[in-house]
């Protein structure tokens, strides 16, 4: 008896009963579809279809009402939206199109236009039946893969001119099971080839792949009703915007899955990305940030505790991955990840991180000083790095007059820089600052302006609230440069945008993330709904949403804007603008900005550091643009060796700039990187020369317009410039 026959026999009623459309559809699909290679199945294991509960149906109705009547985006539940939910749900369940066939799609397409009406009234069975079908197909594919491995990977042929598509999200669905079999043979060949090229022997490769697929198979058999409901609801809520989502009761306990603050973990924010868990950002001062190897957009493949065997977590629920990563302080967790810049999901690396708490003082603002000599003139530039916008709310509420906060700390650092070093200008480094406390962004702007509005917040009813700096005192009134990159988000964008709008300083770096929305968490009868309820706007009227803050002077970054950022997210709210609010303009840079850019480009054209950065960016872009890889061993080996040579060349060129001895092999480089990570010595050369460039741009401002020095009297500028 096949899996399909056994499934139908167990779940078909003895006499006809009334069953849901998709339940009958699922059974029909399981009987009619061709099966291809039959796997050796543990007879004790059968997939038990999951079913919706009454609590879930009630929660669905509440979610539908909240989305239609309280979300910032005015969007009704229509037939068009029904089709979009269907597509998004399949994207979540089979985003790489490796489980379902066109035969499957032809049958389940019958309900595509009916999902919207069902979601309004809590009829969840259609979504659950699609989920059950996909889970069954996942089981079949994994059993096929395990059979192929058991048959021996030495039988695979790597002498042909075959290739495999790296990203199948836009590929055609395979016609039938036979076509899927051929695709999965290619997938396994690709995985074997990648590990062979890394020097892994066949026995270890077989063991690695077997453990991976057995782990995924076990998860598929253990599917729960809540898994289906959360996946279905998030396909639904995601139609409004990517930050609106449903949290199951279990996931609600780990809201935002932020392993920071008092939690003992690695200090990373994670999210589900189809069958993977993806790193969204690193918490400043956290273990992962200090260790230096884990990066945003890395995808986690497996997790290992201390010296134990790794546990494959592909297909796991987000909350369970988080539970596995968390652990006792000072213990070590090893993450096998697919690097964000990997050209192929079979390329992984293992990162060992010592767990610890993220302490507030380790996220605090810090200062430094750089000295510049330009044509006989010396400049002293103060640098303040702000990793996050923080405030010790407990100490604040307890009335502690010395409670820590971003604004208080930066004010003190400015005083120290001016009194101890007599700085000519100031660079505020907001790179990789993912935001934090909104009121701190508001107060921080107030350190650099006389008084006035800092940000506008508009809700779904078009009511606009304006936050203001009411304190006329100014902590620093000299030349100012603000550094940003793609990971500067939310509160960082509010600060950078306000400094730009007031003409208070120049923004230098790369376009920011574009997170300009505000969410609220609302309780349901079953779980919670995080819903977008308002949007940030700059004092000049433009939103920070989607577009972010565009720097006045751009510096390229290794970060891929197509993969990271608000505009990389499906259904992100668009950029728009509202009326500006009256605000002063302290300096008009239009008269000198072209010259500032010319000088910057001239410096960078002669900069060995920038040349290396650009070379690395081009190399990473080339890897990301690969749409397929060869399954021919000789061809793939040649490509692999070329990639290794390029990596080694760039690394050695950077070492030579520092006067260090070059590495003989890539293995030497990787050993050194592991050692550096273990010693938490992660000085980034890119940070050093970009900060210095910020100082040079500040010096350019003073040289081109001595009036920049008179920014020391903001009220005079306010009197000279008309309100906008």
XYZ file of C-alpha atoms in Angstrom:
724
model
C 0.000 0.000 0.000
C 1.430 3.402 -0.974
C 1.578 6.383 1.351
C -1.345 7.906 -0.503
C -3.482 4.787 -0.296
C -2.729 4.331 3.385
C -3.557 8.004 4.063
C -6.905 7.774 2.267
C -7.787 4.454 3.889
C -7.194 5.874 7.338
C -9.105 9.098 6.803
C -11.959 8.212 4.433
C -15.301 7.882 6.305
C -17.153 4.558 6.282
C -20.173 6.256 4.754
C -20.498 9.605 2.972
C -20.391 12.654 5.222
C -20.305 16.336 4.535
C -16.662 17.453 4.282
C -14.987 20.688 3.265
C -14.127 21.382 -0.359
C -10.381 21.328 0.102
C -10.421 18.334 2.409
C -11.969 16.282 -0.369
C -9.614 17.935 -2.835
C -6.554 16.939 -0.795
C -7.663 13.325 -0.660
C -8.307 13.276 -4.386
C -4.860 14.672 -5.053
C -3.233 12.066 -2.869
C -4.932 9.287 -4.775
C -4.509 10.636 -8.295
C -0.980 11.999 -8.303
C 1.873 9.819 -9.576
C 4.385 8.932 -6.911
C 7.647 8.000 -8.632
C 10.300 6.318 -6.498
C 8.801 4.613 -3.439
C 10.801 5.187 -0.270
C 11.440 2.766 2.546
C 8.945 4.074 5.063
C 8.838 3.376 8.768
C 5.408 1.768 9.014
C 4.923 3.329 12.440
C 5.062 6.818 10.903
C 2.056 8.279 9.159
C 1.254 11.889 8.550
C -1.752 12.965 10.579
C -3.490 15.862 8.808
C -3.870 18.933 10.990
C -7.269 20.566 11.454
C -8.389 24.026 12.558
C -9.816 24.678 16.018
C -12.748 26.828 17.081
C -10.359 29.244 18.836
C -8.392 29.653 15.612
C -11.564 30.336 13.632
C -12.555 33.052 16.099
C -9.082 34.562 15.987
C -9.244 34.574 12.175
C -12.474 36.600 12.236
C -10.960 39.102 14.690
C -7.822 39.426 12.554
C -9.889 40.057 9.409
C -11.849 42.814 11.171
C -8.748 44.469 12.608
C -7.005 44.457 9.231
C -9.966 45.973 7.385
C -10.857 48.645 9.915
C -7.730 49.608 11.896
C -4.692 49.032 9.679
C -2.937 52.080 8.219
C -3.470 50.730 4.701
C -7.073 50.887 3.506
C -7.472 47.480 1.909
C -10.610 45.410 1.535
C -10.897 41.635 1.221
C -11.615 41.125 -2.479
C -11.281 38.367 -5.066
C -7.985 39.918 -6.142
C -6.700 39.835 -2.583
C -7.879 36.232 -2.317
C -5.592 35.297 -5.194
C -2.698 37.227 -3.643
C -3.159 35.404 -0.315
C -3.150 32.088 -2.189
C 0.110 32.988 -3.954
C 1.748 34.249 -0.740
C 0.700 31.100 1.124
C 2.253 28.883 -1.543
C 5.340 31.107 -1.500
C 5.672 30.415 2.228
C 4.989 26.686 1.965
C 6.928 25.986 -1.238
C 8.801 29.150 -2.136
C 11.424 27.319 -4.207
C 8.798 25.226 -6.032
C 10.425 21.928 -5.129
C 7.492 20.065 -3.560
C 4.352 20.718 -5.606
C 3.784 19.964 -9.287
C 1.669 21.611 -11.955
C -0.773 18.752 -11.488
C -1.146 19.746 -7.839
C -1.527 23.403 -8.736
C -4.215 22.715 -11.332
C -6.394 21.132 -8.660
C -5.855 23.492 -5.743
C -6.248 26.539 -8.027
C -9.973 25.829 -7.795
C -10.086 27.529 -4.392
C -7.800 30.442 -5.273
C -10.627 32.951 -5.629
C -12.540 31.623 -2.617
C -10.000 32.157 0.152
C -10.932 35.787 0.810
C -14.582 35.061 1.525
C -13.593 32.107 3.707
C -11.100 34.209 5.696
C -13.785 36.800 6.468
C -15.919 34.194 8.186
C -13.321 31.992 9.862
C -13.584 29.095 7.417
C -10.040 27.810 7.710
C -10.363 24.372 6.157
C -9.231 25.423 2.629
C -5.961 26.800 4.008
C -5.422 23.762 6.207
C -6.004 21.354 3.340
C -3.408 23.137 1.215
C -1.025 22.912 4.168
C -1.678 19.187 4.589
C -1.098 18.552 0.908
C 2.228 20.403 0.961
C 3.341 18.568 4.116
C 2.578 15.263 2.445
C 4.558 16.301 -0.617
C 7.443 17.410 1.618
C 7.477 13.950 3.209
C 7.561 12.284 -0.202
C 10.446 14.455 -1.388
C 12.512 13.879 1.747
C 11.921 10.136 1.563
C 13.023 10.230 -2.067
C 16.186 12.112 -1.072
C 16.994 9.659 1.718
C 16.514 6.697 -0.622
C 18.872 8.301 -3.105
C 21.507 8.806 -0.403
C 21.063 5.243 0.864
C 21.660 4.050 -2.669
C 25.105 5.686 -2.494
C 26.259 9.100 -3.697
C 29.149 7.449 -5.567
C 26.594 6.437 -8.204
C 25.856 10.072 -9.039
C 27.330 11.271 -12.332
C 29.256 14.558 -12.248
C 30.675 14.349 -15.773
C 27.641 15.740 -17.618
C 27.055 19.370 -18.585
C 24.021 19.743 -16.328
C 23.352 22.862 -14.288
C 20.866 23.809 -11.588
C 18.949 27.012 -11.021
C 19.969 28.629 -7.734
C 16.755 30.540 -7.076
C 13.565 28.827 -8.183
C 11.118 31.334 -6.699
C 10.138 32.490 -10.193
C 10.731 29.190 -11.985
C 7.996 27.161 -13.637
C 6.447 24.454 -11.488
C 7.632 20.998 -12.503
C 5.054 19.090 -14.538
C 4.777 15.930 -12.463
C 6.470 13.704 -9.905
C 8.890 12.305 -12.477
C 10.107 15.823 -13.241
C 10.414 16.552 -9.516
C 12.488 13.389 -9.094
C 14.929 14.670 -11.720
C 15.080 18.065 -10.002
C 15.813 16.480 -6.622
C 18.579 14.359 -8.081
C 20.141 17.637 -9.244
C 19.630 19.205 -5.805
C 21.417 16.350 -4.095
C 24.201 16.360 -6.686
C 24.664 20.064 -6.034
C 24.857 19.514 -2.267
C 27.360 16.663 -2.704
C 29.473 18.655 -5.138
C 29.665 21.697 -2.846
C 30.878 19.581 0.074
C 33.384 17.635 -2.041
C 34.906 20.887 -3.222
C 35.319 21.908 0.414
C 37.332 18.756 1.030
C 34.665 16.645 2.756
C 34.862 12.891 2.184
C 31.882 10.986 0.784
C 31.093 9.126 4.005
C 30.826 12.402 5.924
C 28.795 13.974 3.118
C 26.307 11.101 3.232
C 26.068 11.427 7.009
C 25.570 15.213 6.803
C 22.848 14.965 4.185
C 21.130 12.057 5.886
C 20.945 13.940 9.183
C 19.649 17.041 7.403
C 16.847 15.261 5.586
C 15.937 13.019 8.520
C 15.632 16.096 10.710
C 13.345 17.786 8.206
C 11.322 14.591 7.803
C 10.822 14.323 11.543
C 9.556 17.907 11.649
C 7.159 17.255 8.790
C 5.608 14.308 10.636
C 5.268 16.458 13.761
C 3.327 19.270 12.088
C 0.795 20.932 14.395
C -2.463 22.722 13.813
C -0.842 25.916 15.082
C 1.862 25.672 12.400
C -0.726 25.700 9.647
C -2.752 28.479 11.276
C 0.218 30.774 11.826
C 1.507 30.246 8.278
C -1.945 30.863 6.804
C -2.623 33.954 8.928
C 0.749 35.477 8.075
C 0.129 34.984 4.364
C -3.141 36.845 4.998
C -1.794 39.659 7.223
C 1.216 40.142 4.936
C -1.107 41.518 2.261
C -1.389 44.733 4.276
C 2.329 45.155 4.964
C 5.344 43.016 5.951
C 5.394 44.217 9.569
C 1.829 43.137 10.280
C 1.818 39.569 11.522
C 0.084 37.016 13.698
C 1.798 35.593 16.773
C 0.613 32.254 18.085
C 0.298 31.942 21.877
C 3.742 30.296 21.964
C 5.386 32.865 19.691
C 3.810 35.701 21.684
C 6.069 34.755 24.566
C 9.041 35.647 22.350
C 7.618 38.787 20.745
C 10.009 39.951 17.998
C 12.240 36.974 18.832
C 14.752 39.479 20.179
C 17.439 37.581 22.066
C 18.699 40.545 24.001
C 18.160 42.499 27.206
C 17.796 40.024 30.089
C 17.647 36.975 27.838
C 20.730 34.820 27.655
C 21.401 34.194 23.994
C 23.517 35.511 21.152
C 21.985 38.971 20.662
C 20.273 38.585 17.299
C 16.861 39.367 15.867
C 15.526 36.483 13.787
C 12.570 35.909 11.485
C 11.148 33.118 9.376
C 12.174 33.095 5.734
C 10.282 30.246 4.067
C 11.823 27.066 5.470
C 14.814 28.909 6.937
C 15.372 31.118 9.978
C 17.035 34.346 8.849
C 19.108 36.851 10.795
C 17.451 40.273 10.543
C 19.959 42.266 12.552
C 22.466 41.950 15.378
C 21.938 43.614 18.737
C 24.782 46.102 19.373
C 27.027 44.925 22.183
C 25.644 41.403 21.971
C 27.702 38.212 21.678
C 27.061 37.779 17.934
C 27.929 41.413 17.200
C 31.175 41.113 19.174
C 32.074 37.765 17.617
C 31.801 39.403 14.218
C 31.098 36.538 11.821
C 27.285 36.314 11.844
C 25.748 38.848 9.459
C 22.257 40.150 8.592
C 20.500 37.974 5.974
C 22.490 34.869 6.954
C 20.176 31.822 7.063
C 20.526 29.241 9.830
C 20.811 25.601 8.747
C 21.714 23.835 12.002
C 22.379 24.519 15.684
C 24.842 22.631 17.891
C 25.294 22.833 21.663
C 28.935 22.809 22.814
C 30.540 19.734 21.200
C 27.311 17.847 20.468
C 26.143 16.909 16.986
C 24.348 19.740 15.172
C 20.562 19.704 14.924
C 19.207 20.589 11.485
C 16.575 23.342 11.851
C 15.429 23.785 8.251
C 11.644 23.776 8.372
C 11.521 24.372 12.125
C 9.194 26.850 13.777
C 10.834 30.146 14.641
C 10.139 29.887 18.360
C 11.753 26.449 18.524
C 14.884 27.642 16.734
C 15.143 30.481 19.247
C 14.734 28.074 22.165
C 17.541 25.948 20.747
C 19.877 28.924 20.342
C 19.267 30.282 23.828
C 21.080 28.693 26.719
C 23.144 29.218 29.855
C 25.508 32.153 30.002
C 29.102 31.379 28.897
C 28.021 28.202 27.087
C 28.840 27.920 23.376
C 26.336 27.523 20.553
C 27.475 26.765 16.987
C 25.364 27.938 14.076
C 25.746 26.507 10.601
C 24.594 29.263 8.268
C 24.227 29.987 4.599
C 26.071 33.337 4.342
C 24.102 36.253 2.948
C 26.608 36.572 0.113
C 26.658 32.861 -0.752
C 25.920 32.127 -4.386
C 24.446 28.739 -3.483
C 22.407 27.458 -0.534
C 24.710 24.431 -0.294
C 27.560 26.743 0.737
C 27.623 26.992 4.530
C 29.960 27.985 7.313
C 29.891 27.238 11.040
C 30.088 30.043 13.598
C 30.695 29.404 17.308
C 29.286 32.073 19.651
C 29.556 32.220 23.439
C 26.182 33.065 24.962
C 25.889 36.039 27.273
C 23.541 38.784 28.340
C 23.437 42.000 26.361
C 24.258 44.698 28.882
C 23.036 48.266 28.526
C 26.515 49.690 28.996
C 27.757 47.651 26.031
C 25.161 49.342 23.804
C 26.078 52.807 25.059
C 27.314 55.649 22.890
C 31.093 56.014 22.792
C 33.563 58.635 21.603
C 36.841 58.783 19.729
C 39.029 61.430 18.135
C 40.774 61.466 14.767
C 43.457 63.914 13.716
C 43.660 65.126 10.113
C 46.474 67.110 8.488
C 45.452 68.884 5.272
C 47.766 71.242 3.445
C 49.445 72.479 6.592
C 46.219 72.793 8.577
C 45.397 70.365 11.379
C 41.843 69.344 12.207
C 40.620 67.520 15.297
C 37.415 65.603 14.626
C 35.263 64.100 17.349
C 33.509 60.817 16.575
C 30.472 59.608 18.546
C 29.225 56.116 17.761
C 25.607 55.390 18.693
C 24.810 51.646 18.384
C 21.131 51.981 19.364
C 18.626 54.442 20.849
C 18.355 53.271 24.437
C 17.012 54.390 27.803
C 17.054 52.705 31.200
C 13.313 52.965 31.808
C 13.460 51.235 35.199
C 16.032 53.677 36.558
C 14.085 56.566 35.011
C 10.841 55.486 36.699
C 12.667 54.963 39.977
C 13.764 58.611 39.884
C 17.471 57.927 39.460
C 18.932 61.299 38.360
C 21.838 59.503 36.656
C 19.834 57.034 34.572
C 21.431 56.082 31.257
C 19.974 57.156 27.938
C 21.291 57.912 24.460
C 20.683 61.658 24.743
C 22.195 62.030 28.217
C 25.266 60.000 27.254
C 25.825 61.864 23.979
C 25.488 65.226 25.742
C 28.201 64.181 28.196
C 30.446 62.881 25.399
C 30.113 66.161 23.496
C 31.134 68.086 26.616
C 34.179 65.846 27.072
C 35.210 66.184 23.420
C 34.954 69.971 23.465
C 36.673 70.440 26.824
C 39.397 67.815 26.443
C 40.093 67.858 22.719
C 38.746 71.144 21.367
C 37.205 69.475 18.292
C 36.735 71.362 15.028
C 33.806 69.191 13.964
C 31.760 66.161 14.913
C 30.914 62.884 13.180
C 27.874 60.943 14.468
C 28.116 57.283 13.426
C 24.678 55.648 13.073
C 25.729 52.747 10.873
C 24.093 49.462 11.876
C 21.880 51.322 14.367
C 18.497 49.611 14.022
C 16.592 52.183 16.075
C 15.068 51.940 19.533
C 13.316 54.463 21.770
C 11.463 57.084 19.700
C 11.643 59.775 22.388
C 15.438 59.404 22.430
C 15.617 60.189 18.708
C 13.473 63.263 19.368
C 15.632 64.395 22.302
C 18.887 63.707 20.447
C 17.868 66.008 17.588
C 17.344 68.640 20.282
C 21.038 68.579 21.174
C 21.838 70.063 17.754
C 18.968 72.499 17.080
C 17.591 75.486 18.933
C 14.035 74.159 19.202
C 11.363 72.924 16.844
C 9.621 69.865 15.394
C 11.571 66.619 14.898
C 9.145 64.112 13.351
C 5.512 63.767 12.285
C 3.379 60.683 12.922
C 0.231 60.104 10.863
C -2.358 57.447 11.732
C -4.943 55.640 9.607
C -7.472 58.458 10.195
C -4.999 60.995 8.756
C -4.524 62.594 12.168
C -0.995 63.982 12.415
C 0.962 64.244 15.663
C 4.124 66.365 15.698
C 6.916 65.641 18.172
C 8.903 68.699 19.185
C 12.124 69.617 20.895
C 10.984 72.212 23.413
C 14.430 72.819 24.934
C 16.087 75.933 23.410
C 19.546 74.907 24.658
C 22.038 73.479 22.149
C 24.763 71.059 23.212
C 26.760 71.226 19.985
C 26.520 73.863 17.293
C 29.551 73.232 15.087
C 29.988 71.388 11.768
C 28.279 67.993 11.762
C 28.406 64.825 9.633
C 26.040 61.884 10.187
C 27.150 58.453 8.895
C 24.471 55.962 7.825
C 24.244 52.640 6.038
C 21.520 50.219 4.974
C 21.171 48.874 8.532
C 20.411 52.337 9.953
C 16.681 52.113 10.607
C 13.658 53.607 12.357
C 14.845 56.059 15.063
C 18.180 56.425 13.226
C 16.304 57.541 10.136
C 14.277 60.051 12.136
C 17.458 61.633 13.524
C 19.347 61.630 10.215
C 16.312 62.989 8.349
C 15.833 65.832 10.845
C 19.518 66.836 10.700
C 19.254 66.876 6.896
C 15.982 68.842 6.851
C 17.282 71.487 9.232
C 20.469 71.879 7.181
C 22.215 71.181 10.441
C 24.727 68.779 8.925
C 25.417 66.413 6.042
C 24.323 62.777 5.848
C 27.104 60.591 4.439
C 27.086 56.865 3.606
C 24.414 54.724 2.004
C 20.630 54.794 1.816
C 19.019 53.795 5.109
C 16.678 50.840 5.661
C 13.365 52.634 5.066
C 11.459 51.403 8.145
C 9.027 54.275 8.645
C 6.010 52.573 10.204
C 4.732 52.125 13.756
C 3.205 48.875 15.007
C 0.999 48.028 17.972
C 0.415 44.584 19.469
C -3.221 43.728 20.087
C -4.411 40.711 22.048
C -6.719 38.167 20.438
C -8.673 35.329 21.958
C -5.850 33.137 20.642
C -2.419 34.744 20.286
C -1.699 38.344 19.267
C -1.788 40.547 16.189
C 1.049 42.975 15.487
C -0.505 45.589 13.252
C 0.814 48.707 11.519
C -1.172 51.693 12.726
C 0.816 54.791 11.759
C 3.665 56.146 9.683
C 6.643 58.456 10.261
C 7.153 61.639 8.234
C 10.036 64.072 8.284
C 9.503 67.723 9.189
C 9.898 68.459 5.456
C 6.853 66.243 4.800
C 8.462 63.206 3.151
C 8.089 59.797 4.737
C 11.061 57.740 5.900
C 9.046 54.678 4.842
C 10.353 52.636 1.900
C 12.771 55.298 0.655
C 14.617 55.849 3.924
C 17.087 58.733 4.074
C 19.126 59.384 0.938
C 22.637 60.553 1.869
C 23.986 63.872 0.630
C 27.252 62.112 -0.213
C 27.089 58.431 -1.004
C 29.616 55.769 -0.004
C 29.001 52.252 -1.369
C 28.501 49.374 1.054
C 28.903 45.595 0.989
C 25.242 45.264 2.021
C 22.937 44.239 -0.830
C 20.035 46.706 -1.062
C 18.013 44.209 -3.077
C 18.029 41.728 -0.193
C 18.030 43.995 2.860
C 15.781 46.986 3.356
C 12.120 47.904 3.334
C 11.894 47.971 -0.457
C 13.108 44.348 -0.490
C 9.980 43.280 1.443
C 6.746 42.224 -0.241
C 3.770 44.584 0.124
C 5.798 47.269 1.930
C 3.853 50.497 2.371
C 4.891 53.038 -0.271
C 6.713 56.324 0.191
C 4.495 59.383 0.250
C 4.492 62.842 1.733
C 2.320 65.194 3.735
C 2.597 68.920 4.420
C 5.837 70.146 5.896
C 5.800 71.761 9.324
C 7.544 75.114 9.906
C 11.192 74.598 10.776
C 14.402 76.585 10.504
C 17.119 75.922 7.967
C 20.519 76.488 9.542
C 22.649 76.147 6.427
C 21.997 75.769 2.722
C 24.488 73.266 1.321
C 23.396 73.632 -2.313
C 26.169 76.113 -3.029
C 28.951 73.765 -1.944
C 27.529 70.229 -2.253
C 28.845 69.633 -5.788
C 32.352 70.627 -4.756
C 32.087 68.487 -1.623
C 31.152 65.494 -3.761
C 33.969 66.180 -6.234
C 36.530 66.331 -3.432
C 35.146 63.158 -1.874
C 35.312 61.281 -5.182
C 38.845 62.517 -5.822
C 39.984 61.210 -2.430
C 38.296 57.873 -2.986
C 39.734 57.485 -6.468
C 43.180 57.618 -4.835
C 42.201 55.536 -1.817
C 43.566 51.988 -1.680
C 41.024 51.131 1.042
C 38.122 52.290 -1.105
C 39.509 50.509 -4.147
C 39.531 47.271 -2.167
C 36.019 47.890 -0.858
C 34.747 48.514 -4.386
C 36.548 45.403 -5.614
C 34.884 43.354 -2.887
C 31.460 44.860 -3.630
C 31.848 44.011 -7.318
C 32.919 40.472 -6.438
C 29.924 39.976 -4.114
C 27.562 41.422 -6.721
C 28.947 39.046 -9.314
C 28.296 36.093 -6.998
C 24.759 37.272 -6.210
C 23.984 37.655 -9.906
C 24.706 33.992 -10.620
C 21.414 32.368 -11.546
C 22.718 28.817 -11.938
C 25.739 26.643 -11.195
C 27.280 23.757 -13.080
C 26.933 20.168 -11.855
C 30.016 19.134 -13.798
C 32.822 18.501 -11.302
C 35.662 19.919 -13.413
C 33.732 23.059 -14.371
C 32.545 23.628 -10.814
C 36.004 23.041 -9.384
C 37.462 25.643 -11.710
C 34.788 28.163 -10.671
C 35.320 27.329 -7.003
C 39.074 27.841 -7.239
C 38.593 31.170 -8.996
C 36.300 32.370 -6.192
C 38.833 31.275 -3.568
C 41.655 33.067 -5.374
C 39.635 36.277 -5.509
C 38.788 36.125 -1.795
C 42.407 35.497 -0.902
C 43.663 38.290 -3.176
C 41.326 40.859 -1.595
C 42.177 39.737 1.947
C 45.930 39.845 1.297
C 45.740 43.256 -0.340
C 44.011 44.552 2.786
C 46.680 42.978 5.005
C 49.454 44.539 2.973
C 47.883 47.967 3.514
C 48.275 47.357 7.233
C 51.808 46.061 6.817
C 50.850 42.477 7.706
C 52.196 39.345 6.072
C 49.868 37.906 3.365
C 48.256 34.489 3.801
C 49.564 31.595 1.737
C 46.189 29.861 1.430
C 42.499 30.497 1.996
C 42.635 27.984 4.864
C 45.204 30.208 6.598
C 42.873 33.184 6.147
C 39.883 31.310 7.580
C 41.922 30.047 10.549
C 43.008 33.623 11.261
C 39.391 34.851 11.025
C 38.289 32.171 13.496
C 41.067 33.205 15.863
C 40.136 36.871 15.587
C 36.502 36.017 16.291
C 37.462 33.996 19.346
C 39.503 36.935 20.646
C 36.662 39.366 19.892
C 39.115 41.510 17.938
C 36.940 42.571 15.041
C 38.298 45.878 13.829
C 36.676 46.588 10.481
C 38.903 48.504 8.073
C 35.824 49.774 6.252
C 34.648 51.510 9.437
C 38.029 53.159 9.963
C 38.414 54.763 6.576
C 34.746 55.757 6.269
C 34.926 57.556 9.612
C 38.063 59.348 8.464
C 36.296 60.304 5.261
C 33.500 61.791 7.361
C 36.143 63.911 9.051
C 37.586 65.009 5.707
C 34.121 66.045 4.486
C 33.678 68.096 7.661
C 37.032 69.799 6.961
C 35.950 70.431 3.347
C 32.848 72.218 4.643
C 34.970 74.576 6.732
C 37.388 75.263 3.882
C 34.659 75.938 1.323
C 32.511 78.151 3.500
C 33.853 79.679 6.681
C 30.254 80.467 7.594
C 30.073 76.817 8.572
C 32.107 77.844 11.603
C 29.356 80.262 12.554
C 26.886 77.409 12.895
C 27.919 78.007 16.493
C 25.012 80.473 16.639
C 21.954 78.585 15.376
C 19.562 81.393 16.280
C 21.439 83.687 13.929
C 20.898 81.162 11.143
C 17.250 80.898 12.110
C 16.929 84.622 11.776
C 18.643 84.610 8.370
C 16.662 81.728 6.858
C 12.920 81.845 6.225
C 10.746 79.224 7.850
C 9.737 76.313 5.643
